[in-house]
Amino acid sequence: MRPATTSLPLGVVIRRTPGVTRWAAWHWRAVGVLPGAGPADWTEMRREGDAVEYHAATLPLELWRTDTEAYLTGLSAKVPSIGVVMRETPGREHPMEVTLVTASPYEAQDYLDSGEELVELVPMPEGLVALIRDFINEHHEEEVFVKRRRDRKRVDLVEDGKGDSRIRQTADVFRAPRKAKANIQ
């Protein structure tokens, strides 16, 4: 039996550059992923002037066989990308926490919709594209589209005897209750 999921550790590279406004001292952005990376906690990788790149975290990239349609959509983009979900953590040494990496553009969109997280799309390395493509080839099952048919029940027929007993004619619906009360007695 084939496993339902595959997991691969994926390191996330984040670049810190000086902010362009006086309200933001630094600008943080995910710029790369490292397939098969070991554990990391904001390890400095490279420094060019004021710009610094960190190996911020290593998280598992989980591929589920039920999400192969989403992975196909992601691979068919001009630049296949990994979604990196980050959350601001003010008051800490590093103001960004990497919470998730995903190959599903649908899941990345869901996190964008909440507005609480920052989602960056990072280009996939070729080896990762090949791994995801192999996973899709092994697990993808095309769903057959079935058009829904309407019921043949007639809705324009009169429903005699149903409803409120005080309503005898259409005009009774719009009458004030005290006038309708006189009609019932």
PDB file of C-alpha atoms in Angstrom:
ATOM      1  CA  MET A   1       0.000   0.000   0.000  1.00  0.00           C
ATOM      2  CA  ARG A   2       1.289   3.454  -0.913  1.00  0.00           C
ATOM      3  CA  PRO A   3       1.762   5.956   1.911  1.00  0.00           C
ATOM      4  CA  ALA A   4      -0.839   8.737   1.975  1.00  0.00           C
ATOM      5  CA  THR A   5       1.725  11.427   2.689  1.00  0.00           C
ATOM      6  CA  THR A   6       5.348  12.282   2.052  1.00  0.00           C
ATOM      7  CA  SER A   7       7.372  14.633   4.209  1.00  0.00           C
ATOM      8  CA  LEU A   8      10.628  16.430   3.426  1.00  0.00           C
ATOM      9  CA  PRO A   9      12.499  18.869   5.675  1.00  0.00           C
ATOM     10  CA  LEU A  10      12.671  22.257   3.979  1.00  0.00           C
ATOM     11  CA  GLY A  11      14.891  25.081   5.223  1.00  0.00           C
ATOM     12  CA  VAL A  12      13.643  28.641   4.739  1.00  0.00           C
ATOM     13  CA  VAL A  13      16.019  31.483   3.836  1.00  0.00           C
ATOM     14  CA  ILE A  14      14.892  34.957   4.906  1.00  0.00           C
ATOM     15  CA  ARG A  15      16.590  38.195   3.850  1.00  0.00           C
ATOM     16  CA  ARG A  16      16.617  41.286   6.045  1.00  0.00           C
ATOM     17  CA  THR A  17      17.149  44.595   4.242  1.00  0.00           C
ATOM     18  CA  PRO A  18      16.907  48.173   5.506  1.00  0.00           C
ATOM     19  CA  GLY A  19      13.406  49.639   5.405  1.00  0.00           C
ATOM     20  CA  VAL A  20      12.610  52.384   2.933  1.00  0.00           C
ATOM     21  CA  THR A  21      10.389  54.393   5.274  1.00  0.00           C
ATOM     22  CA  ARG A  22      10.931  55.814   8.722  1.00  0.00           C
ATOM     23  CA  TRP A  23       8.147  53.584  10.099  1.00  0.00           C
ATOM     24  CA  ALA A  24       9.912  50.315   9.289  1.00  0.00           C
ATOM     25  CA  ALA A  25      13.550  49.912  10.223  1.00  0.00           C
ATOM     26  CA  TRP A  26      13.847  46.515   8.476  1.00  0.00           C
ATOM     27  CA  HIS A  27      12.135  44.655   5.643  1.00  0.00           C
ATOM     28  CA  TRP A  28      11.951  40.849   5.994  1.00  0.00           C
ATOM     29  CA  ARG A  29      11.348  38.600   2.998  1.00  0.00           C
ATOM     30  CA  ALA A  30      11.555  34.861   2.254  1.00  0.00           C
ATOM     31  CA  VAL A  31      13.934  34.400  -0.680  1.00  0.00           C
ATOM     32  CA  GLY A  32      14.748  30.705  -0.886  1.00  0.00           C
ATOM     33  CA  VAL A  33      14.247  27.167   0.337  1.00  0.00           C
ATOM     34  CA  LEU A  34      16.796  24.464   1.116  1.00  0.00           C
ATOM     35  CA  PRO A  35      15.492  20.898   0.529  1.00  0.00           C
ATOM     36  CA  GLY A  36      16.761  18.375   3.082  1.00  0.00           C
ATOM     37  CA  ALA A  37      18.164  21.064   5.408  1.00  0.00           C
ATOM     38  CA  GLY A  38      19.022  20.349   9.011  1.00  0.00           C
ATOM     39  CA  PRO A  39      17.573  22.185  12.009  1.00  0.00           C
ATOM     40  CA  ALA A  40      18.203  25.929  12.186  1.00  0.00           C
ATOM     41  CA  ASP A  41      17.254  28.881  14.332  1.00  0.00           C
ATOM     42  CA  TRP A  42      18.084  32.096  12.513  1.00  0.00           C
ATOM     43  CA  THR A  43      21.594  31.067  11.465  1.00  0.00           C
ATOM     44  CA  GLU A  44      23.314  33.842   9.505  1.00  0.00           C
ATOM     45  CA  MET A  45      24.274  32.597   6.043  1.00  0.00           C
ATOM     46  CA  ARG A  46      25.458  35.661   4.139  1.00  0.00           C
ATOM     47  CA  ARG A  47      25.944  39.379   4.685  1.00  0.00           C
ATOM     48  CA  GLU A  48      26.200  42.029   1.944  1.00  0.00           C
ATOM     49  CA  GLY A  49      26.396  45.483   3.489  1.00  0.00           C
ATOM     50  CA  ASP A  50      23.147  46.029   5.372  1.00  0.00           C
ATOM     51  CA  ALA A  51      21.417  43.022   3.776  1.00  0.00           C
ATOM     52  CA  VAL A  52      21.639  39.769   5.750  1.00  0.00           C
ATOM     53  CA  GLU A  53      20.334  36.323   4.799  1.00  0.00           C
ATOM     54  CA  TYR A  54      19.342  33.884   7.535  1.00  0.00           C
ATOM     55  CA  HIS A  55      18.485  30.212   7.539  1.00  0.00           C
ATOM     56  CA  ALA A  56      15.465  31.032   9.689  1.00  0.00           C
ATOM     57  CA  ALA A  57      13.861  27.645  10.247  1.00  0.00           C
ATOM     58  CA  THR A  58      13.485  24.131   8.925  1.00  0.00           C
ATOM     59  CA  LEU A  59       9.929  22.866   8.619  1.00  0.00           C
ATOM     60  CA  PRO A  60       8.453  19.720   7.062  1.00  0.00           C
ATOM     61  CA  LEU A  61       6.957  20.061   3.605  1.00  0.00           C
ATOM     62  CA  GLU A  62       4.103  17.576   3.696  1.00  0.00           C
ATOM     63  CA  LEU A  63       2.570  16.259   0.491  1.00  0.00           C
ATOM     64  CA  TRP A  64      -0.883  14.666   0.797  1.00  0.00           C
ATOM     65  CA  ARG A  65      -2.315  12.404  -1.890  1.00  0.00           C
ATOM     66  CA  THR A  66      -5.694  14.158  -1.588  1.00  0.00           C
ATOM     67  CA  ASP A  67      -4.104  17.489  -2.612  1.00  0.00           C
ATOM     68  CA  THR A  68      -2.523  16.402  -5.902  1.00  0.00           C
ATOM     69  CA  GLU A  69      -4.840  18.655  -7.930  1.00  0.00           C
ATOM     70  CA  ALA A  70      -3.499  21.669  -6.033  1.00  0.00           C
ATOM     71  CA  TYR A  71       0.100  20.548  -6.592  1.00  0.00           C
ATOM     72  CA  LEU A  72      -0.621  20.227 -10.332  1.00  0.00           C
ATOM     73  CA  THR A  73      -1.921  23.796 -10.335  1.00  0.00           C
ATOM     74  CA  GLY A  74       1.226  24.975  -8.546  1.00  0.00           C
ATOM     75  CA  LEU A  75       3.552  23.191 -10.967  1.00  0.00           C
ATOM     76  CA  SER A  76       1.700  24.585 -13.995  1.00  0.00           C
ATOM     77  CA  ALA A  77       2.474  28.187 -12.956  1.00  0.00           C
ATOM     78  CA  LYS A  78       5.133  30.141 -14.887  1.00  0.00           C
ATOM     79  CA  VAL A  79       7.433  29.781 -11.882  1.00  0.00           C
ATOM     80  CA  PRO A  80       6.531  26.813  -9.638  1.00  0.00           C
ATOM     81  CA  SER A  81       6.675  28.105  -6.076  1.00  0.00           C
ATOM     82  CA  ILE A  82       6.608  27.069  -2.437  1.00  0.00           C
ATOM     83  CA  GLY A  83       4.387  29.124  -0.150  1.00  0.00           C
ATOM     84  CA  VAL A  84       6.177  30.285   3.012  1.00  0.00           C
ATOM     85  CA  VAL A  85       3.773  31.404   5.745  1.00  0.00           C
ATOM     86  CA  MET A  86       5.247  33.790   8.324  1.00  0.00           C
ATOM     87  CA  ARG A  87       3.762  35.543  11.320  1.00  0.00           C
ATOM     88  CA  GLU A  88       4.990  38.731  12.972  1.00  0.00           C
ATOM     89  CA  THR A  89       6.261  38.308  16.519  1.00  0.00           C
ATOM     90  CA  PRO A  90       7.010  41.811  17.815  1.00  0.00           C
ATOM     91  CA  GLY A  91       9.243  42.198  20.849  1.00  0.00           C
ATOM     92  CA  ARG A  92      11.457  39.221  20.023  1.00  0.00           C
ATOM     93  CA  GLU A  93      14.969  39.189  18.600  1.00  0.00           C
ATOM     94  CA  HIS A  94      13.677  38.189  15.164  1.00  0.00           C
ATOM     95  CA  PRO A  95      10.274  39.699  14.402  1.00  0.00           C
ATOM     96  CA  MET A  96       9.167  36.909  12.021  1.00  0.00           C
ATOM     97  CA  GLU A  97       8.235  33.340  12.854  1.00  0.00           C
ATOM     98  CA  VAL A  98       8.068  30.851   9.993  1.00  0.00           C
ATOM     99  CA  THR A  99       4.966  28.743  10.639  1.00  0.00           C
ATOM    100  CA  LEU A 100       4.415  26.680   7.486  1.00  0.00           C
ATOM    101  CA  VAL A 101       5.771  25.720   4.074  1.00  0.00           C
ATOM    102  CA  THR A 102       3.373  24.387   1.448  1.00  0.00           C
ATOM    103  CA  ALA A 103       3.417  23.321  -2.187  1.00  0.00           C
ATOM    104  CA  SER A 104      -0.336  23.932  -2.493  1.00  0.00           C
ATOM    105  CA  PRO A 105      -1.282  27.339  -3.920  1.00  0.00           C
ATOM    106  CA  TYR A 106      -4.804  26.806  -2.513  1.00  0.00           C
ATOM    107  CA  GLU A 107      -3.489  26.479   1.056  1.00  0.00           C
ATOM    108  CA  ALA A 108      -1.241  29.514   0.603  1.00  0.00           C
ATOM    109  CA  GLN A 109      -4.268  31.494  -0.628  1.00  0.00           C
ATOM    110  CA  ASP A 110      -6.232  30.453   2.466  1.00  0.00           C
ATOM    111  CA  TYR A 111      -3.541  31.957   4.698  1.00  0.00           C
ATOM    112  CA  LEU A 112      -3.499  35.132   2.586  1.00  0.00           C
ATOM    113  CA  ASP A 113      -7.254  35.511   3.038  1.00  0.00           C
ATOM    114  CA  SER A 114      -6.983  35.664   6.828  1.00  0.00           C
ATOM    115  CA  GLY A 115      -4.771  38.758   6.702  1.00  0.00           C
ATOM    116  CA  GLU A 116      -2.951  37.751   9.888  1.00  0.00           C
ATOM    117  CA  GLU A 117      -0.003  36.037   8.215  1.00  0.00           C
ATOM    118  CA  LEU A 118       2.490  37.087   5.588  1.00  0.00           C
ATOM    119  CA  VAL A 119       2.744  34.638   2.684  1.00  0.00           C
ATOM    120  CA  GLU A 120       5.750  34.745   0.355  1.00  0.00           C
ATOM    121  CA  LEU A 121       6.095  32.631  -2.789  1.00  0.00           C
ATOM    122  CA  VAL A 122       9.603  31.262  -3.235  1.00  0.00           C
ATOM    123  CA  PRO A 123      10.712  29.554  -6.485  1.00  0.00           C
ATOM    124  CA  MET A 124      11.066  25.771  -6.198  1.00  0.00           C
ATOM    125  CA  PRO A 125      14.479  24.232  -6.888  1.00  0.00           C
ATOM    126  CA  GLU A 126      14.486  21.729  -9.785  1.00  0.00           C
ATOM    127  CA  GLY A 127      14.970  18.737  -7.469  1.00  0.00           C
ATOM    128  CA  LEU A 128      11.886  19.693  -5.483  1.00  0.00           C
ATOM    129  CA  VAL A 129       9.846  20.110  -8.686  1.00  0.00           C
ATOM    130  CA  ALA A 130      10.891  16.572  -9.705  1.00  0.00           C
ATOM    131  CA  LEU A 131       9.963  15.150  -6.277  1.00  0.00           C
ATOM    132  CA  ILE A 132       6.500  16.741  -6.354  1.00  0.00           C
ATOM    133  CA  ARG A 133       5.936  15.663  -9.972  1.00  0.00           C
ATOM    134  CA  ASP A 134       6.820  12.048  -9.046  1.00  0.00           C
ATOM    135  CA  PHE A 135       4.434  12.231  -6.081  1.00  0.00           C
ATOM    136  CA  ILE A 136       1.640  13.483  -8.373  1.00  0.00           C
ATOM    137  CA  ASN A 137       2.311  10.759 -10.960  1.00  0.00           C
ATOM    138  CA  GLU A 138       2.075   8.106  -8.244  1.00  0.00           C
ATOM    139  CA  HIS A 139      -1.025   9.379  -6.398  1.00  0.00           C
ATOM    140  CA  HIS A 140      -3.161  11.559  -8.680  1.00  0.00           C
ATOM    141  CA  GLU A 141      -6.606  10.248  -9.605  1.00  0.00           C
ATOM    142  CA  GLU A 142      -8.601  12.389 -11.990  1.00  0.00           C
ATOM    143  CA  GLU A 143     -12.097  13.126 -10.710  1.00  0.00           C
ATOM    144  CA  VAL A 144     -14.867  12.644 -13.234  1.00  0.00           C
ATOM    145  CA  PHE A 145     -17.202  15.631 -13.535  1.00  0.00           C
ATOM    146  CA  VAL A 146     -20.839  14.717 -13.001  1.00  0.00           C
ATOM    147  CA  LYS A 147     -23.380  17.348 -13.950  1.00  0.00           C
ATOM    148  CA  ARG A 148     -26.078  17.837 -11.354  1.00  0.00           C
ATOM    149  CA  ARG A 149     -29.606  17.401 -12.655  1.00  0.00           C
ATOM    150  CA  ARG A 150     -32.602  19.337 -11.408  1.00  0.00           C
ATOM    151  CA  ASP A 151     -35.473  17.589  -9.702  1.00  0.00           C
ATOM    152  CA  ARG A 152     -38.527  17.144 -11.881  1.00  0.00           C
ATOM    153  CA  LYS A 153     -40.854  18.340  -9.134  1.00  0.00           C
ATOM    154  CA  ARG A 154     -43.212  21.151 -10.138  1.00  0.00           C
ATOM    155  CA  VAL A 155     -42.900  24.201  -7.916  1.00  0.00           C
ATOM    156  CA  ASP A 156     -45.643  26.263  -9.539  1.00  0.00           C
ATOM    157  CA  LEU A 157     -48.509  24.112  -8.232  1.00  0.00           C
ATOM    158  CA  VAL A 158     -50.904  25.489  -5.599  1.00  0.00           C
ATOM    159  CA  GLU A 159     -50.283  24.224  -2.081  1.00  0.00           C
ATOM    160  CA  ASP A 160     -53.874  23.895  -0.883  1.00  0.00           C
ATOM    161  CA  GLY A 161     -54.416  23.403   2.816  1.00  0.00           C
ATOM    162  CA  LYS A 162     -50.855  24.288   3.891  1.00  0.00           C
ATOM    163  CA  GLY A 163     -49.683  27.249   5.865  1.00  0.00           C
ATOM    164  CA  ASP A 164     -51.316  29.607   8.341  1.00  0.00           C
ATOM    165  CA  SER A 165     -55.056  29.081   8.748  1.00  0.00           C
ATOM    166  CA  ARG A 166     -55.635  32.837   9.179  1.00  0.00           C
ATOM    167  CA  ILE A 167     -54.527  33.503   5.611  1.00  0.00           C
ATOM    168  CA  ARG A 168     -57.417  32.847   3.271  1.00  0.00           C
ATOM    169  CA  GLN A 169     -56.382  34.945   0.328  1.00  0.00           C
ATOM    170  CA  THR A 170     -53.209  36.681  -0.876  1.00  0.00           C
ATOM    171  CA  ALA A 171     -54.418  40.072   0.354  1.00  0.00           C
ATOM    172  CA  ASP A 172     -54.602  38.751   3.960  1.00  0.00           C
ATOM    173  CA  VAL A 173     -50.808  38.585   4.109  1.00  0.00           C
ATOM    174  CA  PHE A 174     -50.527  42.370   3.882  1.00  0.00           C
ATOM    175  CA  ARG A 175     -53.391  43.305   6.237  1.00  0.00           C
ATOM    176  CA  ALA A 176     -52.785  44.510   9.763  1.00  0.00           C
ATOM    177  CA  PRO A 177     -53.363  41.756  12.359  1.00  0.00           C
ATOM    178  CA  ARG A 178     -56.423  43.415  13.966  1.00  0.00           C
ATOM    179  CA  LYS A 179     -58.229  43.508  10.612  1.00  0.00           C
ATOM    180  CA  ALA A 180     -57.266  39.921   9.879  1.00  0.00           C
ATOM    181  CA  LYS A 181     -58.623  38.918  13.299  1.00  0.00           C
ATOM    182  CA  ALA A 182     -62.077  40.197  12.317  1.00  0.00           C
ATOM    183  CA  ASN A 183     -62.017  38.035   9.188  1.00  0.00           C
ATOM    184  CA  ILE A 184     -61.352  34.844  11.135  1.00  0.00           C
ATOM    185  CA  GLN A 185     -64.384  35.139  13.450  1.00  0.00           C
TER     186      GLN A 185
END
